[in-house]
XYZ file of C-alpha atoms in Angstrom:
554
model
C -31.611 73.933 25.741
C -32.171 71.368 29.059
C -31.412 72.123 32.949
C -29.165 69.621 34.734
C -31.719 67.673 35.624
C -33.749 67.448 32.474
C -30.514 66.058 30.594
C -30.360 63.446 33.780
C -33.692 62.849 33.340
C -33.460 62.856 29.500
C -29.931 59.891 29.958
C -31.889 58.145 32.890
C -34.918 57.526 30.466
C -32.573 56.786 27.280
C -30.962 54.642 29.581
C -34.638 52.498 31.171
C -35.347 52.160 27.555
C -32.239 50.491 26.148
C -32.006 48.105 29.108
C -35.717 47.246 28.402
C -35.281 46.791 25.011
C -32.129 43.977 26.197
C -35.013 43.047 28.415
C -36.849 42.358 25.298
C -34.509 40.857 23.581
C -32.560 38.905 26.318
C -36.460 37.803 27.047
C -36.673 36.362 23.178
C -33.731 34.457 23.431
C -33.764 32.568 26.384
C -34.012 28.787 26.861
C -37.242 27.289 26.318
C -39.478 25.366 28.658
C -39.448 22.242 28.189
C -42.053 19.035 28.225
C -41.831 15.814 29.536
C -42.206 13.183 27.130
C -41.490 9.213 27.127
C -39.494 7.171 24.208
C -42.070 4.285 23.288
C -40.933 0.702 22.571
C -36.723 1.603 21.164
C -34.015 2.155 23.006
C -32.789 5.489 21.462
C -31.113 7.434 24.312
C -31.546 11.298 24.849
C -28.997 13.938 25.627
C -28.193 16.974 26.793
C -28.117 20.166 23.955
C -25.070 21.998 24.435
C -22.184 22.600 23.022
C -20.661 19.293 22.402
C -23.549 16.741 22.606
C -23.282 14.063 20.573
C -26.799 13.763 18.442
C -26.118 10.588 16.669
C -25.260 7.213 17.532
C -23.002 5.326 15.366
C -21.072 9.389 14.376
C -18.648 11.344 15.425
C -21.273 14.128 15.064
C -21.216 16.934 17.731
C -22.802 20.714 18.574
C -20.440 23.213 18.714
C -22.931 25.686 18.260
C -26.120 26.409 19.421
C -29.104 29.258 19.631
C -29.627 30.159 23.861
C -32.897 29.073 23.326
C -32.060 25.361 22.353
C -30.136 25.121 25.850
C -30.652 22.509 28.289
C -33.802 20.986 26.062
C -33.178 17.337 26.322
C -33.066 15.528 22.512
C -33.005 12.107 21.564
C -29.705 10.331 19.839
C -30.985 9.133 16.221
C -28.792 7.285 14.115
C -27.304 9.505 11.345
C -30.079 7.657 9.009
C -33.366 7.473 10.567
C -34.228 4.233 7.179
C -34.159 0.860 6.381
C -33.935 -1.095 9.600
C -34.048 1.538 12.358
C -37.072 1.551 14.341
C -39.914 3.529 14.747
C -39.601 7.109 17.395
C -42.486 7.299 18.746
C -43.055 9.543 21.566
C -45.661 9.704 24.449
C -46.626 13.123 25.411
C -48.997 14.529 28.840
C -50.006 17.695 27.928
C -50.294 19.616 23.893
C -46.234 20.124 22.738
C -44.112 21.701 20.327
C -41.616 19.523 19.464
C -38.300 21.172 18.042
C -36.827 19.002 14.419
C -32.838 20.791 13.213
C -33.402 20.085 9.440
C -30.273 20.319 7.061
C -32.351 22.785 4.515
C -35.115 24.806 4.525
C -38.018 23.674 3.847
C -41.414 24.553 2.490
C -43.942 24.390 5.692
C -46.722 23.681 3.426
C -45.968 19.914 3.075
C -47.210 19.670 6.572
C -50.219 18.643 7.412
C -52.186 21.077 8.609
C -50.000 23.776 8.045
C -50.392 25.605 10.648
C -48.850 22.852 12.698
C -45.101 23.495 12.072
C -43.382 26.891 12.300
C -39.651 27.888 11.381
C -38.390 29.082 14.810
C -34.472 29.588 14.182
C -33.274 29.867 10.827
C -29.352 28.620 11.151
C -30.162 27.625 14.519
C -27.342 25.126 15.482
C -23.817 23.959 13.919
C -23.182 20.210 13.927
C -19.705 18.896 13.263
C -19.108 18.359 8.819
C -22.720 19.243 8.319
C -24.595 22.033 6.984
C -26.605 25.016 8.883
C -29.459 23.121 10.481
C -33.119 25.539 10.410
C -35.366 24.095 13.828
C -38.734 23.711 13.432
C -41.295 23.330 16.211
C -44.213 20.741 15.195
C -47.505 20.585 17.340
C -48.419 17.164 18.887
C -52.167 16.641 21.017
C -51.476 14.736 23.632
C -50.131 11.094 23.162
C -48.894 9.383 21.329
C -47.217 10.374 18.005
C -44.443 8.403 15.473
C -42.646 11.322 14.425
C -41.508 11.290 10.946
C -40.467 14.324 9.089
C -40.527 14.147 5.658
C -37.366 15.562 5.304
C -34.539 13.252 6.308
C -31.834 13.758 8.421
C -33.271 15.273 11.364
C -32.112 16.006 14.206
C -34.781 15.860 18.334
C -33.334 18.820 19.321
C -36.094 18.695 22.552
C -39.388 18.473 23.281
C -41.080 22.547 25.001
C -44.483 23.278 26.289
C -47.257 23.918 23.216
C -48.781 27.720 25.120
C -45.175 28.939 24.858
C -44.753 32.268 22.216
C -41.941 31.028 19.946
C -39.744 34.416 18.274
C -38.960 33.510 14.811
C -35.500 34.856 14.265
C -32.157 34.148 11.996
C -29.616 32.922 14.747
C -26.585 33.115 12.081
C -24.779 29.858 13.202
C -22.063 29.273 11.182
C -22.071 26.194 8.566
C -20.908 23.420 9.926
C -19.000 22.134 7.486
C -15.927 24.308 8.259
C -15.799 21.532 10.956
C -13.794 19.252 9.308
C -13.624 16.588 9.871
C -15.449 16.171 12.834
C -13.788 15.249 16.266
C -14.209 12.759 18.921
C -15.530 14.998 22.123
C -14.370 13.245 25.556
C -17.325 12.116 26.921
C -20.156 13.096 24.511
C -19.744 9.856 22.622
C -21.255 6.530 21.971
C -17.545 5.486 24.084
C -17.076 5.449 27.710
C -14.298 8.046 28.370
C -10.916 6.998 28.585
C -10.445 10.122 31.077
C -12.901 12.210 33.504
C -13.033 15.513 34.353
C -12.981 15.481 37.624
C -12.205 19.541 37.980
C -9.233 21.889 39.114
C -8.859 25.551 39.340
C -12.123 28.212 38.246
C -8.948 31.188 36.769
C -6.030 30.477 36.154
C -3.240 29.584 38.276
C -0.819 32.315 36.926
C -2.087 35.675 35.694
C -1.205 39.049 35.238
C 0.176 40.823 38.112
C 0.874 37.865 40.038
C 4.814 37.604 42.193
C 7.547 36.354 39.127
C 5.751 37.813 36.334
C 7.620 41.023 36.335
C 8.886 41.613 32.443
C 6.425 39.347 31.112
C 3.809 40.915 28.855
C 2.487 38.342 27.171
C 2.116 35.396 29.139
C 3.217 32.261 28.742
C 2.826 29.465 26.256
C 4.177 25.415 25.822
C 7.092 24.023 27.789
C 6.664 21.198 29.957
C 5.905 20.877 33.401
C 7.606 17.554 35.467
C 7.258 16.855 38.840
C 10.351 15.959 41.185
C 8.990 14.046 45.185
C 6.363 16.585 46.028
C 7.814 19.624 43.851
C 6.537 20.296 40.220
C 9.323 21.916 37.754
C 7.277 24.183 35.451
C 9.393 25.876 32.397
C 7.098 27.625 30.152
C 7.913 30.202 27.804
C 7.633 34.046 29.111
C 6.850 35.844 26.129
C 8.419 38.456 27.248
C 8.377 41.012 25.349
C 9.395 45.310 26.194
C 7.100 47.227 27.747
C 5.846 50.481 25.487
C 6.587 47.920 22.563
C 3.882 46.072 19.998
C 2.174 43.275 21.431
C 3.925 41.233 18.797
C 7.145 41.694 19.815
C 6.175 39.107 23.079
C 6.699 36.355 20.439
C 9.601 37.488 19.171
C 11.852 38.189 22.324
C 10.676 34.753 25.168
C 12.364 33.479 27.909
C 12.204 29.899 29.475
C 11.740 30.307 32.928
C 11.813 28.146 35.659
C 9.319 27.483 38.549
C 8.282 25.102 41.377
C 5.119 24.660 43.665
C 4.159 22.171 45.832
C 0.615 21.776 44.629
C 0.435 23.128 40.667
C -1.551 26.065 42.388
C 0.685 28.625 43.950
C 4.162 28.609 41.620
C 7.130 30.474 42.332
C 9.384 31.783 39.636
C 13.614 30.280 40.811
C 15.233 31.643 37.713
C 15.563 32.363 34.345
C 16.775 29.594 31.760
C 17.463 31.306 28.078
C 17.071 34.298 26.954
C 16.065 34.772 23.207
C 18.075 37.578 21.889
C 14.389 39.056 20.032
C 16.777 40.366 16.832
C 14.512 40.261 13.299
C 16.016 39.044 10.947
C 18.061 40.152 7.632
C 17.433 38.619 4.936
C 13.778 36.558 4.001
C 15.750 32.573 3.395
C 16.742 30.042 6.755
C 20.598 33.027 5.768
C 23.437 33.028 8.724
C 23.672 36.157 7.991
C 20.513 35.619 10.259
C 20.427 35.849 14.175
C 19.281 32.246 14.452
C 18.405 32.167 17.993
C 15.551 35.168 17.639
C 13.114 33.704 19.566
C 13.106 30.798 22.203
C 10.347 28.059 22.157
C 8.614 25.052 23.985
C 11.701 23.171 26.412
C 11.335 19.978 27.181
C 13.190 18.358 30.243
C 13.917 14.657 30.166
C 15.522 13.306 32.789
C 18.988 11.257 31.310
C 18.543 8.244 34.102
C 22.178 6.540 32.147
C 24.100 10.451 32.821
C 22.416 10.717 35.692
C 21.365 14.493 34.965
C 18.611 16.154 33.354
C 18.581 17.297 29.257
C 16.372 20.201 27.963
C 14.921 20.506 24.152
C 14.378 23.477 23.122
C 13.510 25.325 19.301
C 15.412 28.681 18.265
C 13.655 30.572 15.234
C 14.660 32.859 12.522
C 12.294 35.248 12.529
C 11.028 37.390 9.936
C 8.576 40.868 10.243
C 7.403 40.634 7.062
C 6.668 36.895 6.280
C 4.024 34.809 7.520
C 4.541 33.049 9.764
C 7.270 35.358 10.993
C 8.975 32.166 13.264
C 10.899 30.514 10.389
C 12.899 27.781 9.991
C 13.022 26.225 13.416
C 16.038 24.092 15.066
C 16.511 22.006 17.991
C 19.266 22.680 20.673
C 19.621 19.918 23.766
C 21.113 20.699 26.568
C 22.578 19.796 29.865
C 22.528 20.426 32.524
C 25.905 21.044 34.596
C 24.820 19.743 38.138
C 24.342 15.300 38.948
C 21.240 13.663 39.676
C 17.823 13.768 39.808
C 17.452 17.628 42.189
C 19.841 19.314 39.198
C 16.669 19.806 37.210
C 17.010 23.857 38.118
C 20.262 24.507 36.480
C 22.679 26.415 35.023
C 22.195 23.933 31.855
C 25.179 24.269 28.414
C 24.276 24.052 25.004
C 25.306 20.638 24.068
C 24.273 21.755 19.957
C 21.652 21.502 17.276
C 20.057 18.170 16.968
C 17.355 18.847 14.835
C 17.413 21.625 11.563
C 15.777 22.224 7.935
C 18.446 20.346 5.786
C 18.708 18.024 2.790
C 16.607 15.046 4.563
C 13.684 17.852 5.433
C 10.965 16.886 3.532
C 7.959 19.988 1.974
C 5.346 19.351 4.423
C 7.391 20.448 7.388
C 6.758 23.806 5.390
C 9.139 27.605 6.792
C 8.401 27.280 10.889
C 9.600 23.709 10.989
C 11.501 21.831 12.886
C 8.638 23.774 14.769
C 8.946 21.361 18.134
C 11.067 18.387 19.521
C 10.699 15.900 22.288
C 12.173 12.480 23.054
C 11.198 8.851 24.545
C 12.256 5.189 25.393
C 10.511 2.433 23.688
C 11.954 -1.032 24.116
C 15.837 -0.456 23.617
C 15.315 2.963 20.867
C 14.571 6.185 21.350
C 11.692 7.650 18.874
C 10.548 11.519 18.895
C 7.932 13.553 18.014
C 9.719 16.668 15.674
C 6.542 18.916 13.795
C 6.315 21.374 11.016
C 4.001 24.102 10.039
C 2.865 26.119 6.997
C 3.858 23.751 4.576
C 5.048 23.717 0.975
C 3.083 22.094 -1.465
C 7.027 21.731 -3.319
C 10.546 23.493 -2.271
C 9.707 25.372 -5.771
C 7.468 27.230 -2.949
C 10.719 27.615 -0.493
C 10.451 30.584 1.004
C 7.276 32.195 0.567
C 4.945 30.484 -0.528
C 3.163 28.368 1.933
C 0.239 26.980 3.344
C -1.424 25.960 5.655
C -0.984 23.231 8.354
C 0.171 21.891 11.533
C 2.069 18.103 11.331
C 3.859 16.340 13.683
C 6.082 12.912 12.726
C 8.764 10.551 14.168
C 13.242 10.855 14.589
C 14.631 7.663 16.186
C 17.449 7.659 17.172
C 19.697 4.436 19.713
C 20.568 7.566 22.349
C 19.084 10.620 23.832
C 22.194 12.629 22.766
C 21.884 11.541 19.124
C 22.654 11.487 16.552
C 18.518 11.487 15.769
C 17.178 11.078 11.951
C 13.825 11.548 10.296
C 12.154 8.400 9.979
C 10.486 9.541 6.973
C 8.213 6.442 6.219
C 6.054 7.469 3.581
C 6.798 11.288 3.441
C 4.465 11.385 5.425
C 3.368 13.209 9.128
C 1.116 11.488 10.964
C -2.312 12.474 9.958
C -4.057 9.836 12.100
C -4.106 12.124 14.931
C -5.764 14.217 13.353
C -5.429 15.657 9.289
C -4.883 19.186 9.887
C -3.602 20.298 13.483
C -1.211 18.373 15.766
C 1.416 20.734 17.835
C 3.382 19.964 20.967
C 2.649 16.980 22.061
C 4.127 15.662 25.425
C 4.648 11.710 25.310
C 3.867 9.512 28.465
C 3.255 5.631 29.275
C -0.199 4.568 31.050
C -0.466 2.060 33.475
C -0.498 -0.584 31.984
C 2.534 0.498 29.438
C 0.373 1.883 26.717
C 1.669 5.474 25.196
C -0.076 8.243 25.828
C 0.538 12.022 23.851
C -0.743 15.274 25.379
C -1.121 17.821 22.635
C -2.171 21.091 22.207
C -5.534 20.607 19.437
C -6.086 23.644 17.875
C -8.028 26.346 17.651
C -11.463 27.706 17.274
C -10.681 31.671 16.482
C -7.856 33.227 14.526
C -9.702 31.961 11.300
C -9.062 28.569 12.429
C -12.564 26.148 13.649
C -10.607 23.395 15.220
C -11.743 21.285 18.606
C -10.611 24.347 20.246
C -9.085 21.478 23.281
C -7.101 19.362 25.026
C -6.359 17.035 22.818
C -4.615 13.358 23.477
C -3.981 9.997 21.494
C -2.626 6.508 22.400
C 0.147 3.822 21.249
C 0.887 0.413 21.702
C 4.024 1.077 20.363
C 4.921 4.066 20.406
C 4.840 4.389 16.604
C 1.821 4.137 15.976
C -0.522 6.649 16.470
C -4.683 6.339 17.452
C -7.597 8.753 16.479
C -7.079 12.263 18.879
C -10.220 12.473 21.826
C -10.177 16.123 23.334
C -10.979 17.305 26.921
C -13.712 19.261 27.473
C -12.642 20.483 30.672
C -14.939 23.838 30.613
C -17.653 21.238 31.925
C -16.178 20.888 35.186
C -13.908 24.019 35.055
C -14.721 27.606 34.833
C -14.174 28.521 30.929
C -12.166 32.044 30.983
C -10.341 31.357 28.223
C -11.172 32.018 25.167
C -8.365 30.062 23.030
C -7.212 27.191 24.475
C -3.657 25.923 23.982
C -0.798 24.135 25.377
C -0.974 21.324 28.321
C 2.299 21.636 29.448
C 2.415 18.028 31.109
C -0.090 14.694 32.596
C 1.741 13.645 35.889
C 0.508 10.607 37.412
C -1.204 11.612 41.728
C -1.992 7.867 42.252
C -5.786 6.952 42.800
C -5.531 7.720 38.535
C -5.632 11.101 39.573
C -3.342 12.902 36.400
C -2.632 16.923 36.698
C -2.462 19.089 33.522
C -1.227 21.970 33.849
C -1.736 24.433 30.204
C -1.949 27.564 28.809
C -4.570 28.956 27.620
C -5.869 33.590 25.539
C -8.314 35.479 26.786
C -8.605 37.408 23.627
C -9.962 40.151 25.888
C -6.411 40.477 27.457
C -2.206 41.027 25.940
C -1.583 38.718 28.934
C -1.811 34.837 28.321
C -2.093 33.400 31.647
C -1.384 29.372 32.639
C -4.401 26.848 34.466
C -4.760 23.672 36.029
C -6.780 20.958 36.066
C -7.950 17.472 37.375
C -8.516 13.775 35.442
C -9.250 10.617 36.570
C -8.481 7.627 34.557
C -10.509 4.719 33.992
C -8.809 1.906 34.303
C -11.427 -0.494 31.878
C -11.861 1.568 29.404
C -7.190 1.633 29.591
C -7.539 -1.888 29.297
C -9.943 -1.964 25.957
C -7.814 0.714 25.067
C -5.316 -1.374 24.384
C -6.819 -4.188 22.963
C -8.181 -2.661 20.521
C -4.957 -1.129 19.392
C -3.425 -4.161 18.980
C -6.128 -5.241 16.332
C -5.164 -3.191 14.426
């Protein structure tokens, strides 16, 4: 038997041993020491080997996962094809080095001469969007100028490190980049000049659990819109209220629409509840009037109608099933009006004016079990268009009501007025896939200073079994109808990343001097409460003008 002191000493020694082993493991996985190099007789660019780094010129492929040993090294941006007319890669070294080469298969190092000059250091060491898992080899070179020509192509140069350090070989177990399909453009990490520069913001949530106004909100926030009236921001988020003592899933069922205000988009005050959902589960599995079709309420979009001189609200009401995915089904879009006239009547109260879009004879199978799943109206000339969405699509109506697939899509409806009637355009009977072929959620439309339309939206999670960009996205349009490929905003490059899954942007508000405010919702998977954040971006007007010219040519 141990005495108390012996027990304490034993525990202490065990703790020190565990710490020592952890340190050994950590040291083996910390960044390797870089060596300087010079690119000779070519215009190849370099990149910092890190998440989102763009690794090939004239392509959209970028890094989404990497072993920590590689973090911060200097790579070289090569063409995806390194054969033919491309200039040879020549590097000059001031000391003996090891060049880290990424190749898309495991190779036989015996094919190299000398054999001891090549070593597999990281199996599955890197994930690049759209490509097979990448193995990383260290290739030794003496001091001097050398032509880098691995016999396996394509390849990527991930860094140059000092020769005299010990490299511990291991399987880094990074996932297959083909899971990220299609590839996507990250703002500031491609050959294109960025339209927006991330200039900073709050390094922690601006509304979080325990703050004033969050009483009674179990699950935090998701979606809605922020507008600015005079010097005051008005936010209408979906509050995942739930109930104390009830499972967290109920946060998504018993929801409500809140009204919050702020003078700086940082410190917020809750003003009122605009709508409260019933939280009542369905009694049948189909779209049946026996079910409560306002069981959950989401995605409130305030829009000022200048002609009527009052605020309109558009919001989503769901039937909710306990048993069938998706549990939120058969969405209906309601329109309401403030009972207080004028721009300052934004706080309401609001009265319902009826349903403007719902599942019906003009619905298409791609709208799926969840559609109509969101709505946002905007004006183009003397007409109005509205993004409406669907999710969990049916291959055909024969699959209704249970057999749904995966996909989050948007299409356009049109109307002569904000009141409606709103009619699905259904040109080609397909959703808009030019923005992203698999995931576009909750777009909010505004116009940039040159009249170009911009939609900012949720770009999809990297989590819950999905491999999507996990960033706020935007798409551009010259005419408000045809929309370009999405670009994604890596705000964590200038703001501390307090989230695991990025969710929905609520606004893109101009503040003057080309600066815009974005308020967004995001998820920390360790917590039930989903907070709200804020970031600032700066518009590059030269890029804006070039983008408009490109869109008009198409």
